[in-house]
Amino acid sequence: MTRTKTSSRRRRNGFAQSCAVMLCIISCWAAPQCCYSLQLSHPLTSNNDWAISAKREVSSKSSNDSSSLLTTIRGGGSKSSIPQTRRRSLVVLLVATALFNDMLQLTMLLPIIHTLVSSPPPLGVTNNKEVALGLFFASKDICQMMSAPFAGVLCSKFSPHVALISSILGLGVATFVFAEAKTFWQLLLARGAQGAASAAVLCGGLSLIAETHPQNVRGKAMGYAQSGLAAGMLMGPLIGGLLFERMGRKNTFRFAAGMVLANAIAMIMLMGVAPPESSRDKENDNINKKVEADISLAKSSKQLLRNFDILAVTASTFAIHAVVGVIKPLSQVVLDKEFGVTMVKRSFIISIATLAFFIAAPIAGILSDHMQRSHLVALSLVLMSCSSAFFALRHLGLWAFYVSVALLGVAMGVQKSSSQSLLADLVDKHELGEYSMVYALSDVADSLGLIIGPLVGLALSQIYGPSVGVLSIGIPCLLLTPVMLRIA
């Protein structure tokens, strides 16, 4: 009993210390920003002048503060003295942080979920543990795919700011449910809520970057934002495993929920201190507003689904994620049965893909600002086809498997950075209105590939072997390459 109480006290103290550190970080970030904004708004010629002007402004500003903040968050907003380039950098930083937190929460569960499912009921299950695990992981992609259109509508009706902040708050609540869950179905519900929130994070975040960055720097911004996603994917299993061992399930997910909510607070502060501005040309601003007013949401969605270029980019997203979806489970089986690799080494080998993704995403984003983005998407399709080919050539040695995994990560980084920028360019080119619906369509293709790829690939693998299963999913990538090269 004494040891149990001592360990619980240590866990509580560790959690309290972690929360204190988080609050300090938030305060250190917020104070300079608020002071900088105050200096820009009130140049200090003399203390008395500033005091007199402050007294005059307090009464008039107090009634308008809350309404102006809400207007700013909704995408309108007051003009700020902070340079636009700095505001764009802050937007990229916060979107990258949002994607990092999103992927961190999703991947933290990888080393933990098997322990949770294997625990005594009602939290765990006694029968069909494999089915329970499959249902748990599939619930995220299914809910994300179903929620993506609603996330696009949310961005269109309100603004990307509202969608992004709402999704981060929802992600924090869903993560907190993991800490307090007492049954397996509550865990499953929280996982599905994470998927729904993830759809809004992607749609809102990418729409915000596309809206605030002009075409000539949009690729670089997308690349840096995708690096945040890759960092969360890389660090999630490590952080989840370490925190679970030291703090237990409840404090681990409470800490993770606190990180997400701190991100939401930082976003709200950014909207008040440095509201982002749209990058669309002022000359065409009136034309764009007229087009967006004339085109209803349903009509613009139909135009998206009839646009060949957008459908081709979306098909490339589906094809690449289908290959990822089939290689991910088969790699564990192949490394175990064919090469006898231990679990720790298997995790290290798989992390090569994430590291390659992390490195390739910003480089591809920078390159996409200096060359045709459709050619980079075509390159990613070729790289993914080569990845599936090296997977089939693994009988030559473990080095072939290393090459396959590395190419997979590079292809993901190149495709995500270039395709998201290309979709925004196509929306501008064809005057399709808001960016949100095209990113919702891309998110649906992403999730659908991760669902259908394993279903088809694993079914073929059971009949003809893993090599045939992976190659059959990799061939569509090669077939889509000339289609992408035709996009101007």
GROMACS .gro file of C-alpha atoms in nm:
model
  488
    1MET     CA    1   0.000   0.000   0.000
    2THR     CA    2   0.278   0.242   0.095
    3ARG     CA    3   0.458   0.182  -0.235
    4THR     CA    4   0.137   0.231  -0.430
    5LYS     CA    5   0.065   0.562  -0.256
    6THR     CA    6   0.424   0.677  -0.310
    7SER     CA    7   0.414   0.594  -0.681
    8SER     CA    8   0.080   0.768  -0.723
    9ARG     CA    9   0.215   1.077  -0.546
   10ARG     CA   10   0.517   1.076  -0.774
   11ARG     CA   11   0.294   1.055  -1.078
   12ARG     CA   12   0.081   1.344  -0.954
   13ASN     CA   13   0.389   1.551  -0.879
   14GLY     CA   14   0.531   1.470  -1.222
   15PHE     CA   15   0.206   1.574  -1.386
   16ALA     CA   16   0.190   1.897  -1.183
   17GLN     CA   17   0.550   1.981  -1.276
   18SER     CA   18   0.476   1.916  -1.642
   19CYS     CA   19   0.173   2.147  -1.632
   20ALA     CA   20   0.381   2.418  -1.460
   21VAL     CA   21   0.647   2.393  -1.730
   22MET     CA   22   0.381   2.421  -1.999
   23LEU     CA   23   0.232   2.733  -1.837
   24CYS     CA   24   0.577   2.890  -1.816
   25ILE     CA   25   0.639   2.821  -2.184
   26ILE     CA   26   0.304   2.976  -2.278
   27SER     CA   27   0.376   3.282  -2.064
   28CYS     CA   28   0.725   3.327  -2.211
   29TRP     CA   29   0.582   3.307  -2.562
   30ALA     CA   30   0.284   3.533  -2.498
   31ALA     CA   31   0.449   3.816  -2.303
   32PRO     CA   32   0.693   3.935  -2.575
   33GLN     CA   33   0.421   3.915  -2.838
   34CYS     CA   34   0.177   4.124  -2.632
   35CYS     CA   35   0.449   4.378  -2.542
   36TYR     CA   36   0.557   4.403  -2.905
   37SER     CA   37   0.199   4.463  -3.015
   38LEU     CA   38   0.155   4.726  -2.740
   39GLN     CA   39   0.468   4.913  -2.850
   40LEU     CA   40   0.354   4.916  -3.211
   41SER     CA   41   0.007   5.038  -3.120
   42HIS     CA   42   0.127   5.308  -2.871
   43PRO     CA   43   0.466   5.467  -2.954
   44LEU     CA   44   0.609   5.592  -2.625
   45THR     CA   45   0.698   5.956  -2.685
   46SER     CA   46   0.649   6.018  -2.314
   47ASN     CA   47   0.493   5.832  -2.029
   48ASN     CA   48   0.239   6.108  -1.961
   49ASP     CA   49   0.125   6.122  -2.322
   50TRP     CA   50   0.081   5.747  -2.328
   51ALA     CA   51  -0.114   5.751  -2.001
   52ILE     CA   52  -0.348   6.027  -2.122
   53SER     CA   53  -0.412   5.854  -2.453
   54ALA     CA   54  -0.462   5.521  -2.278
   55LYS     CA   55  -0.728   5.672  -2.049
   56ARG     CA   56  -0.910   5.817  -2.348
   57GLU     CA   57  -0.904   5.486  -2.533
   58VAL     CA   58  -1.004   5.254  -2.247
   59SER     CA   59  -1.369   5.353  -2.244
   60SER     CA   60  -1.408   5.329  -2.622
   61LYS     CA   61  -1.211   5.006  -2.660
   62SER     CA   62  -1.362   4.809  -2.375
   63SER     CA   63  -1.697   4.773  -2.549
   64ASN     CA   64  -1.539   4.666  -2.877
   65ASP     CA   65  -1.264   4.427  -2.755
   66SER     CA   66  -1.473   4.113  -2.741
   67SER     CA   67  -1.649   4.175  -3.073
   68SER     CA   68  -1.323   4.263  -3.253
   69LEU     CA   69  -1.153   3.947  -3.124
   70LEU     CA   70  -1.443   3.734  -3.245
   71THR     CA   71  -1.433   3.910  -3.582
   72THR     CA   72  -1.058   3.846  -3.606
   73ILE     CA   73  -1.096   3.478  -3.525
   74ARG     CA   74  -1.372   3.444  -3.782
   75GLY     CA   75  -1.137   3.570  -4.049
   76GLY     CA   76  -1.217   3.938  -4.063
   77GLY     CA   77  -1.021   4.142  -3.826
   78SER     CA   78  -0.838   4.457  -3.758
   79LYS     CA   79  -0.519   4.551  -3.932
   80SER     CA   80  -0.197   4.494  -3.744
   81SER     CA   81   0.128   4.690  -3.756
   82ILE     CA   82   0.327   4.366  -3.756
   83PRO     CA   83   0.479   4.305  -4.102
   84GLN     CA   84   0.288   4.062  -4.319
   85THR     CA   85   0.592   3.839  -4.369
   86ARG     CA   86   0.620   3.793  -3.993
   87ARG     CA   87   0.250   3.716  -3.966
   88ARG     CA   88   0.285   3.457  -4.241
   89SER     CA   89   0.571   3.296  -4.050
   90LEU     CA   90   0.357   3.284  -3.736
   91VAL     CA   91   0.074   3.124  -3.934
   92VAL     CA   92   0.308   2.853  -4.064
   93LEU     CA   93   0.447   2.797  -3.714
   94LEU     CA   94   0.105   2.753  -3.558
   95VAL     CA   95  -0.027   2.532  -3.839
   96ALA     CA   96   0.287   2.316  -3.815
   97THR     CA   97   0.237   2.298  -3.437
   98ALA     CA   98  -0.128   2.201  -3.488
   99LEU     CA   99  -0.030   1.925  -3.733
  100PHE     CA  100   0.245   1.815  -3.494
  101ASN     CA  101   0.000   1.788  -3.204
  102ASP     CA  102  -0.256   1.614  -3.424
  103MET     CA  103  -0.013   1.346  -3.538
  104LEU     CA  104   0.145   1.323  -3.193
  105GLN     CA  105  -0.189   1.233  -3.033
  106LEU     CA  106  -0.261   0.976  -3.305
  107THR     CA  107   0.077   0.801  -3.287
  108MET     CA  108   0.127   0.814  -2.910
  109LEU     CA  109  -0.112   0.522  -2.888
  110LEU     CA  110   0.096   0.287  -3.103
  111PRO     CA  111   0.311   0.142  -2.819
  112ILE     CA  112   0.027   0.171  -2.566
  113ILE     CA  113  -0.290   0.041  -2.727
  114HIS     CA  114  -0.193  -0.327  -2.719
  115THR     CA  115  -0.146  -0.301  -2.342
  116LEU     CA  116  -0.480  -0.124  -2.302
  117VAL     CA  117  -0.669  -0.377  -2.514
  118SER     CA  118  -0.502  -0.667  -2.329
  119SER     CA  119  -0.595  -0.527  -1.987
  120PRO     CA  120  -0.887  -0.683  -1.795
  121PRO     CA  121  -1.241  -0.584  -1.902
  122PRO     CA  122  -1.419  -0.348  -1.929
  123LEU     CA  123  -1.121  -0.140  -2.053
  124GLY     CA  124  -0.975  -0.434  -2.245
  125VAL     CA  125  -1.124  -0.731  -2.428
  126THR     CA  126  -1.082  -1.101  -2.363
  127ASN     CA  127  -1.181  -1.241  -2.704
  128ASN     CA  128  -1.085  -1.138  -3.058
  129LYS     CA  129  -0.810  -0.897  -2.957
  130GLU     CA  130  -0.683  -0.875  -3.314
  131VAL     CA  131  -1.028  -0.774  -3.438
  132ALA     CA  132  -1.053  -0.516  -3.160
  133LEU     CA  133  -0.714  -0.368  -3.256
  134GLY     CA  134  -0.809  -0.358  -3.624
  135LEU     CA  135  -1.140  -0.189  -3.543
  136PHE     CA  136  -0.962   0.060  -3.319
  137PHE     CA  137  -0.712   0.171  -3.584
  138ALA     CA  138  -0.967   0.169  -3.869
  139SER     CA  139  -1.209   0.389  -3.673
  140LYS     CA  140  -0.975   0.687  -3.704
  141ASP     CA  141  -0.952   0.674  -4.085
  142ILE     CA  142  -1.324   0.603  -4.128
  143CYS     CA  143  -1.428   0.895  -3.906
  144GLN     CA  144  -1.171   1.124  -4.069
  145MET     CA  145  -1.299   1.037  -4.415
  146MET     CA  146  -1.663   1.092  -4.313
  147SER     CA  147  -1.587   1.420  -4.133
  148ALA     CA  148  -1.371   1.578  -4.405
  149PRO     CA  149  -1.665   1.719  -4.610
  150PHE     CA  150  -1.819   1.869  -4.297
  151ALA     CA  151  -1.482   2.026  -4.211
  152GLY     CA  152  -1.472   2.180  -4.558
  153VAL     CA  153  -1.821   2.323  -4.510
  154LEU     CA  154  -1.720   2.462  -4.170
  155CYS     CA  155  -1.423   2.641  -4.328
  156SER     CA  156  -1.638   2.778  -4.611
  157LYS     CA  157  -1.926   2.897  -4.395
  158PHE     CA  158  -1.710   3.057  -4.128
  159SER     CA  159  -1.333   3.064  -4.188
  160PRO     CA  160  -1.023   2.842  -4.165
  161HIS     CA  161  -0.948   3.013  -3.832
  162VAL     CA  162  -1.270   2.886  -3.675
  163ALA     CA  163  -1.222   2.535  -3.815
  164LEU     CA  164  -0.862   2.513  -3.696
  165ILE     CA  165  -0.927   2.640  -3.345
  166SER     CA  166  -1.243   2.429  -3.306
  167SER     CA  167  -1.064   2.117  -3.426
  168ILE     CA  168  -0.773   2.169  -3.188
  169LEU     CA  169  -1.015   2.211  -2.898
  170GLY     CA  170  -1.200   1.896  -3.009
  171LEU     CA  171  -0.871   1.707  -3.034
  172GLY     CA  172  -0.782   1.813  -2.679
  173VAL     CA  173  -1.118   1.694  -2.546
  174ALA     CA  174  -1.088   1.361  -2.732
  175THR     CA  175  -0.739   1.309  -2.589
  176PHE     CA  176  -0.869   1.384  -2.239
  177VAL     CA  177  -1.135   1.113  -2.289
  178PHE     CA  178  -0.852   0.863  -2.338
  179ALA     CA  179  -0.729   0.953  -1.991
  180GLU     CA  180  -1.068   0.904  -1.827
  181ALA     CA  181  -1.201   0.613  -2.038
  182LYS     CA  182  -1.316   0.309  -1.843
  183THR     CA  183  -1.438   0.082  -2.124
  184PHE     CA  184  -1.308  -0.024  -2.465
  185TRP     CA  185  -1.602   0.144  -2.637
  186GLN     CA  186  -1.509   0.475  -2.476
  187LEU     CA  187  -1.156   0.432  -2.615
  188LEU     CA  188  -1.306   0.357  -2.956
  189LEU     CA  189  -1.528   0.665  -2.936
  190ALA     CA  190  -1.230   0.883  -2.843
  191ARG     CA  191  -1.029   0.743  -3.135
  192GLY     CA  192  -1.311   0.822  -3.376
  193ALA     CA  193  -1.335   1.175  -3.233
  194GLN     CA  194  -0.961   1.214  -3.292
  195GLY     CA  195  -1.015   1.121  -3.656
  196ALA     CA  196  -1.295   1.375  -3.695
  197ALA     CA  197  -1.083   1.647  -3.534
  198SER     CA  198  -0.787   1.551  -3.752
  199ALA     CA  199  -0.995   1.615  -4.066
  200ALA     CA  200  -1.072   1.968  -3.948
  201VAL     CA  201  -0.709   2.030  -3.848
  202LEU     CA  202  -0.585   1.941  -4.195
  203CYS     CA  203  -0.861   2.124  -4.380
  204GLY     CA  204  -0.844   2.438  -4.167
  205GLY     CA  205  -0.465   2.450  -4.142
  206LEU     CA  206  -0.393   2.397  -4.510
  207SER     CA  207  -0.670   2.639  -4.612
  208LEU     CA  208  -0.524   2.903  -4.381
  209ILE     CA  209  -0.178   2.868  -4.536
  210ALA     CA  210  -0.318   2.876  -4.890
  211GLU     CA  211  -0.523   3.184  -4.806
  212THR     CA  212  -0.241   3.382  -4.645
  213HIS     CA  213   0.048   3.291  -4.878
  214PRO     CA  214   0.082   3.391  -5.244
  215GLN     CA  215   0.163   3.133  -5.506
  216ASN     CA  216   0.536   3.207  -5.523
  217VAL     CA  217   0.597   3.115  -5.154
  218ARG     CA  218   0.309   2.877  -5.092
  219GLY     CA  219   0.512   2.561  -5.150
  220LYS     CA  220   0.776   2.652  -4.894
  221ALA     CA  221   0.507   2.723  -4.634
  222MET     CA  222   0.331   2.392  -4.706
  223GLY     CA  223   0.661   2.207  -4.679
  224TYR     CA  224   0.741   2.349  -4.337
  225ALA     CA  225   0.389   2.275  -4.215
  226GLN     CA  226   0.418   1.914  -4.332
  227SER     CA  227   0.747   1.890  -4.140
  228GLY     CA  228   0.544   1.948  -3.824
  229LEU     CA  229   0.322   1.656  -3.917
  230ALA     CA  230   0.625   1.436  -3.982
  231ALA     CA  231   0.784   1.538  -3.650
  232GLY     CA  232   0.469   1.437  -3.465
  233MET     CA  233   0.465   1.106  -3.648
  234LEU     CA  234   0.830   1.047  -3.559
  235MET     CA  235   0.813   1.150  -3.193
  236GLY     CA  236   0.466   1.021  -3.105
  237PRO     CA  237   0.551   0.655  -3.033
  238LEU     CA  238   0.866   0.751  -2.841
  239ILE     CA  239   0.691   1.012  -2.624
  240GLY     CA  240   0.389   0.790  -2.571
  241GLY     CA  241   0.597   0.495  -2.457
  242LEU     CA  242   0.818   0.699  -2.222
  243LEU     CA  243   0.532   0.892  -2.063
  244PHE     CA  244   0.321   0.579  -2.022
  245GLU     CA  245   0.598   0.405  -1.830
  246ARG     CA  246   0.669   0.703  -1.602
  247MET     CA  247   0.328   0.865  -1.556
  248GLY     CA  248   0.067   0.599  -1.633
  249ARG     CA  249  -0.221   0.618  -1.878
  250LYS     CA  250  -0.426   0.894  -1.717
  251ASN     CA  251  -0.148   1.145  -1.659
  252THR     CA  252   0.003   1.071  -2.000
  253PHE     CA  253  -0.311   1.167  -2.186
  254ARG     CA  254  -0.389   1.455  -1.950
  255PHE     CA  255  -0.047   1.596  -2.032
  256ALA     CA  256  -0.107   1.540  -2.404
  257ALA     CA  257  -0.448   1.711  -2.383
  258GLY     CA  258  -0.283   2.006  -2.205
  259MET     CA  259  -0.035   2.041  -2.492
  260VAL     CA  260  -0.319   2.054  -2.744
  261LEU     CA  261  -0.520   2.308  -2.546
  262ALA     CA  262  -0.208   2.524  -2.505
  263ASN     CA  263  -0.179   2.520  -2.884
  264ALA     CA  264  -0.540   2.639  -2.911
  265ILE     CA  265  -0.471   2.926  -2.666
  266ALA     CA  266  -0.166   3.029  -2.870
  267MET     CA  267  -0.381   3.035  -3.186
  268ILE     CA  268  -0.642   3.259  -3.025
  269MET     CA  269  -0.366   3.493  -2.906
  270LEU     CA  270  -0.218   3.504  -3.257
  271MET     CA  271  -0.554   3.605  -3.404
  272GLY     CA  272  -0.567   3.896  -3.161
  273VAL     CA  273  -0.202   4.004  -3.183
  274ALA     CA  274  -0.125   3.942  -3.551
  275PRO     CA  275  -0.438   3.857  -3.751
  276PRO     CA  276  -0.347   3.689  -4.082
  277GLU     CA  277  -0.435   3.866  -4.406
  278SER     CA  278  -0.548   3.708  -4.730
  279SER     CA  279  -0.280   3.697  -4.998
  280ARG     CA  280  -0.516   3.714  -5.294
  281ASP     CA  281  -0.440   4.004  -5.525
  282LYS     CA  282  -0.610   4.329  -5.429
  283GLU     CA  283  -0.682   4.398  -5.796
  284ASN     CA  284  -0.884   4.077  -5.819
  285ASP     CA  285  -1.031   4.104  -5.470
  286ASN     CA  286  -1.365   4.242  -5.587
  287ILE     CA  287  -1.382   3.985  -5.866
  288ASN     CA  288  -1.309   3.700  -5.624
  289LYS     CA  289  -1.576   3.823  -5.384
  290LYS     CA  290  -1.828   3.840  -5.667
  291VAL     CA  291  -1.736   3.491  -5.788
  292GLU     CA  292  -1.760   3.348  -5.436
  293ALA     CA  293  -2.097   3.517  -5.386
  294ASP     CA  294  -2.237   3.386  -5.713
  295ILE     CA  295  -2.111   3.030  -5.670
  296SER     CA  296  -2.294   2.839  -5.402
  297LEU     CA  297  -2.119   2.579  -5.193
  298ALA     CA  298  -2.298   2.294  -5.368
  299LYS     CA  299  -2.220   2.435  -5.712
  300SER     CA  300  -1.853   2.488  -5.632
  301SER     CA  301  -1.831   2.133  -5.500
  302LYS     CA  302  -1.975   2.001  -5.826
  303GLN     CA  303  -1.721   2.204  -6.020
  304LEU     CA  304  -1.443   2.052  -5.811
  305LEU     CA  305  -1.564   1.700  -5.885
  306ARG     CA  306  -1.581   1.779  -6.258
  307ASN     CA  307  -1.236   1.936  -6.279
  308PHE     CA  308  -0.997   1.687  -6.439
  309ASP     CA  309  -0.678   1.840  -6.294
  310ILE     CA  310  -0.806   1.837  -5.937
  311LEU     CA  311  -0.934   1.481  -5.975
  312ALA     CA  312  -0.592   1.374  -6.107
  313VAL     CA  313  -0.411   1.526  -5.807
  314THR     CA  314  -0.665   1.367  -5.573
  315ALA     CA  315  -0.615   1.031  -5.744
  316SER     CA  316  -0.239   1.060  -5.687
  317THR     CA  317  -0.306   1.120  -5.315
  318PHE     CA  318  -0.525   0.811  -5.304
  319ALA     CA  319  -0.270   0.594  -5.488
  320ILE     CA  320   0.025   0.695  -5.271
  321HIS     CA  321  -0.160   0.645  -4.944
  322ALA     CA  322  -0.289   0.309  -5.066
  323VAL     CA  323   0.073   0.191  -5.103
  324VAL     CA  324   0.156   0.326  -4.758
  325GLY     CA  325  -0.148   0.150  -4.615
  326VAL     CA  326  -0.046  -0.191  -4.750
  327ILE     CA  327   0.330  -0.169  -4.683
  328LYS     CA  328   0.280  -0.064  -4.320
  329PRO     CA  329   0.123  -0.392  -4.195
  330LEU     CA  330   0.311  -0.620  -4.436
  331SER     CA  331   0.649  -0.478  -4.334
  332GLN     CA  332   0.600  -0.600  -3.977
  333VAL     CA  333   0.516  -0.951  -4.099
  334VAL     CA  334   0.801  -0.965  -4.351
  335LEU     CA  335   1.066  -0.838  -4.108
  336ASP     CA  336   0.955  -1.087  -3.847
  337LYS     CA  337   0.907  -1.404  -4.054
  338GLU     CA  338   1.160  -1.358  -4.335
  339PHE     CA  339   1.443  -1.172  -4.160
  340GLY     CA  340   1.382  -1.253  -3.792
  341VAL     CA  341   1.416  -0.887  -3.689
  342THR     CA  342   1.333  -0.801  -3.328
  343MET     CA  343   1.052  -0.563  -3.238
  344VAL     CA  344   1.288  -0.281  -3.138
  345LYS     CA  345   1.482  -0.306  -3.463
  346ARG     CA  346   1.156  -0.324  -3.661
  347SER     CA  347   1.046   0.005  -3.505
  348PHE     CA  348   1.382   0.159  -3.597
  349ILE     CA  349   1.353   0.043  -3.959
  350ILE     CA  350   1.000   0.179  -3.994
  351SER     CA  351   1.112   0.513  -3.848
  352ILE     CA  352   1.345   0.552  -4.148
  353ALA     CA  353   1.038   0.635  -4.358
  354THR     CA  354   0.923   0.902  -4.113
  355LEU     CA  355   1.271   1.056  -4.097
  356ALA     CA  356   1.289   1.063  -4.478
  357PHE     CA  357   0.945   1.227  -4.484
  358PHE     CA  358   1.061   1.489  -4.234
  359ILE     CA  359   1.366   1.576  -4.446
  360ALA     CA  360   1.197   1.561  -4.787
  361ALA     CA  361   0.888   1.772  -4.708
  362PRO     CA  362   1.055   2.115  -4.668
  363ILE     CA  363   1.300   2.051  -4.952
  364ALA     CA  364   1.016   1.958  -5.186
  365GLY     CA  365   0.821   2.263  -5.070
  366ILE     CA  366   1.109   2.496  -5.158
  367LEU     CA  367   1.158   2.324  -5.495
  368SER     CA  368   0.787   2.356  -5.575
  369ASP     CA  369   0.823   2.735  -5.568
  370HIS     CA  370   1.084   2.717  -5.847
  371MET     CA  371   0.947   2.445  -6.077
  372GLN     CA  372   0.617   2.300  -6.189
  373ARG     CA  373   0.443   2.140  -5.894
  374SER     CA  374   0.271   1.882  -6.111
  375HIS     CA  375   0.614   1.746  -6.208
  376LEU     CA  376   0.703   1.703  -5.841
  377VAL     CA  377   0.378   1.513  -5.783
  378ALA     CA  378   0.469   1.291  -6.080
  379LEU     CA  379   0.813   1.237  -5.926
  380SER     CA  380   0.653   1.127  -5.600
  381LEU     CA  381   0.443   0.871  -5.789
  382VAL     CA  382   0.757   0.730  -5.955
  383LEU     CA  383   0.934   0.712  -5.619
  384MET     CA  384   0.642   0.526  -5.465
  385SER     CA  385   0.639   0.279  -5.754
  386CYS     CA  386   1.012   0.222  -5.697
  387SER     CA  387   0.942   0.169  -5.328
  388SER     CA  388   0.697  -0.111  -5.405
  389ALA     CA  389   0.947  -0.260  -5.652
  390PHE     CA  390   1.229  -0.269  -5.393
  391PHE     CA  391   0.985  -0.426  -5.146
  392ALA     CA  392   0.938  -0.709  -5.397
  393LEU     CA  393   1.319  -0.735  -5.438
  394ARG     CA  394   1.382  -0.784  -5.065
  395HIS     CA  395   1.508  -1.137  -5.133
  396LEU     CA  396   1.831  -0.968  -5.247
  397GLY     CA  397   1.894  -0.864  -4.888
  398LEU     CA  398   1.775  -0.642  -4.606
  399TRP     CA  399   1.929  -0.341  -4.782
  400ALA     CA  400   1.653  -0.358  -5.044
  401PHE     CA  401   1.396  -0.327  -4.768
  402TYR     CA  402   1.580  -0.025  -4.627
  403VAL     CA  403   1.570   0.140  -4.972
  404SER     CA  404   1.199   0.062  -5.003
  405VAL     CA  405   1.116   0.224  -4.670
  406ALA     CA  406   1.333   0.530  -4.738
  407LEU     CA  407   1.178   0.583  -5.083
  408LEU     CA  408   0.833   0.556  -4.929
  409GLY     CA  409   0.912   0.840  -4.687
  410VAL     CA  410   1.064   1.062  -4.956
  411ALA     CA  411   0.763   1.003  -5.184
  412MET     CA  412   0.525   1.099  -4.903
  413GLY     CA  413   0.715   1.420  -4.828
  414VAL     CA  414   0.737   1.525  -5.194
  415GLN     CA  415   0.374   1.442  -5.265
  416LYS     CA  416   0.225   1.617  -4.964
  417SER     CA  417   0.421   1.942  -5.002
  418SER     CA  418   0.374   1.975  -5.377
  419SER     CA  419   0.018   1.843  -5.414
  420GLN     CA  420  -0.130   2.069  -5.144
  421SER     CA  421   0.026   2.374  -5.309
  422LEU     CA  422  -0.085   2.254  -5.653
  423LEU     CA  423  -0.445   2.215  -5.537
  424ALA     CA  424  -0.451   2.576  -5.416
  425ASP     CA  425  -0.305   2.691  -5.749
  426LEU     CA  426  -0.578   2.503  -5.937
  427VAL     CA  427  -0.849   2.662  -5.725
  428ASP     CA  428  -0.709   3.005  -5.816
  429LYS     CA  429  -0.665   2.915  -6.181
  430HIS     CA  430  -1.019   2.783  -6.233
  431GLU     CA  431  -1.182   3.035  -5.992
  432LEU     CA  432  -1.339   2.768  -5.772
  433GLY     CA  433  -1.385   2.990  -5.468
  434GLU     CA  434  -1.271   2.866  -5.128
  435TYR     CA  435  -0.973   2.636  -5.074
  436SER     CA  436  -1.142   2.436  -4.799
  437MET     CA  437  -1.350   2.203  -5.015
  438VAL     CA  438  -1.054   2.096  -5.229
  439TYR     CA  439  -0.858   2.009  -4.913
  440ALA     CA  440  -1.161   1.822  -4.781
  441LEU     CA  441  -1.162   1.621  -5.106
  442SER     CA  442  -0.790   1.554  -5.068
  443ASP     CA  443  -0.843   1.440  -4.708
  444VAL     CA  444  -1.114   1.198  -4.821
  445ALA     CA  445  -0.874   1.052  -5.080
  446ASP     CA  446  -0.602   1.026  -4.814
  447SER     CA  447  -0.824   0.831  -4.573
  448LEU     CA  448  -0.982   0.621  -4.847
  449GLY     CA  449  -0.638   0.512  -4.967
  450LEU     CA  450  -0.540   0.406  -4.616
  451ILE     CA  451  -0.862   0.200  -4.595
  452ILE     CA  452  -0.885   0.041  -4.941
  453GLY     CA  453  -0.511  -0.013  -4.989
  454PRO     CA  454  -0.475  -0.260  -4.701
  455LEU     CA  455  -0.804  -0.434  -4.783
  456VAL     CA  456  -0.705  -0.506  -5.145
  457GLY     CA  457  -0.333  -0.548  -5.088
  458LEU     CA  458  -0.362  -0.784  -4.791
  459ALA     CA  459  -0.626  -0.992  -4.971
  460LEU     CA  460  -0.394  -1.035  -5.270
  461SER     CA  461  -0.101  -1.105  -5.036
  462GLN     CA  462  -0.282  -1.397  -4.877
  463ILE     CA  463  -0.340  -1.553  -5.220
  464TYR     CA  464  -0.027  -1.464  -5.418
  465GLY     CA  465   0.221  -1.346  -5.154
  466PRO     CA  466   0.329  -1.007  -5.013
  467SER     CA  467   0.529  -0.905  -5.321
  468VAL     CA  468   0.230  -0.934  -5.554
  469GLY     CA  469   0.008  -0.755  -5.303
  470VAL     CA  470   0.239  -0.453  -5.283
  471LEU     CA  471   0.322  -0.440  -5.655
  472SER     CA  472  -0.045  -0.451  -5.752
  473ILE     CA  473  -0.110  -0.142  -5.539
  474GLY     CA  474   0.207   0.031  -5.663
  475ILE     CA  475   0.124  -0.006  -6.036
  476PRO     CA  476  -0.150   0.265  -6.031
  477CYS     CA  477   0.113   0.513  -5.914
  478LEU     CA  478   0.313   0.448  -6.229
  479LEU     CA  479   0.001   0.476  -6.447
  480LEU     CA  480  -0.090   0.814  -6.300
  481THR     CA  481   0.255   0.964  -6.370
  482PRO     CA  482   0.193   1.072  -6.733
  483VAL     CA  483  -0.144   1.213  -6.630
  484MET     CA  484   0.024   1.443  -6.377
  485LEU     CA  485   0.287   1.552  -6.629
  486ARG     CA  486   0.010   1.686  -6.855
  487ILE     CA  487  -0.108   1.934  -6.591
  488ALA     CA  488   0.032   2.278  -6.671
   0.00000   0.00000   0.00000
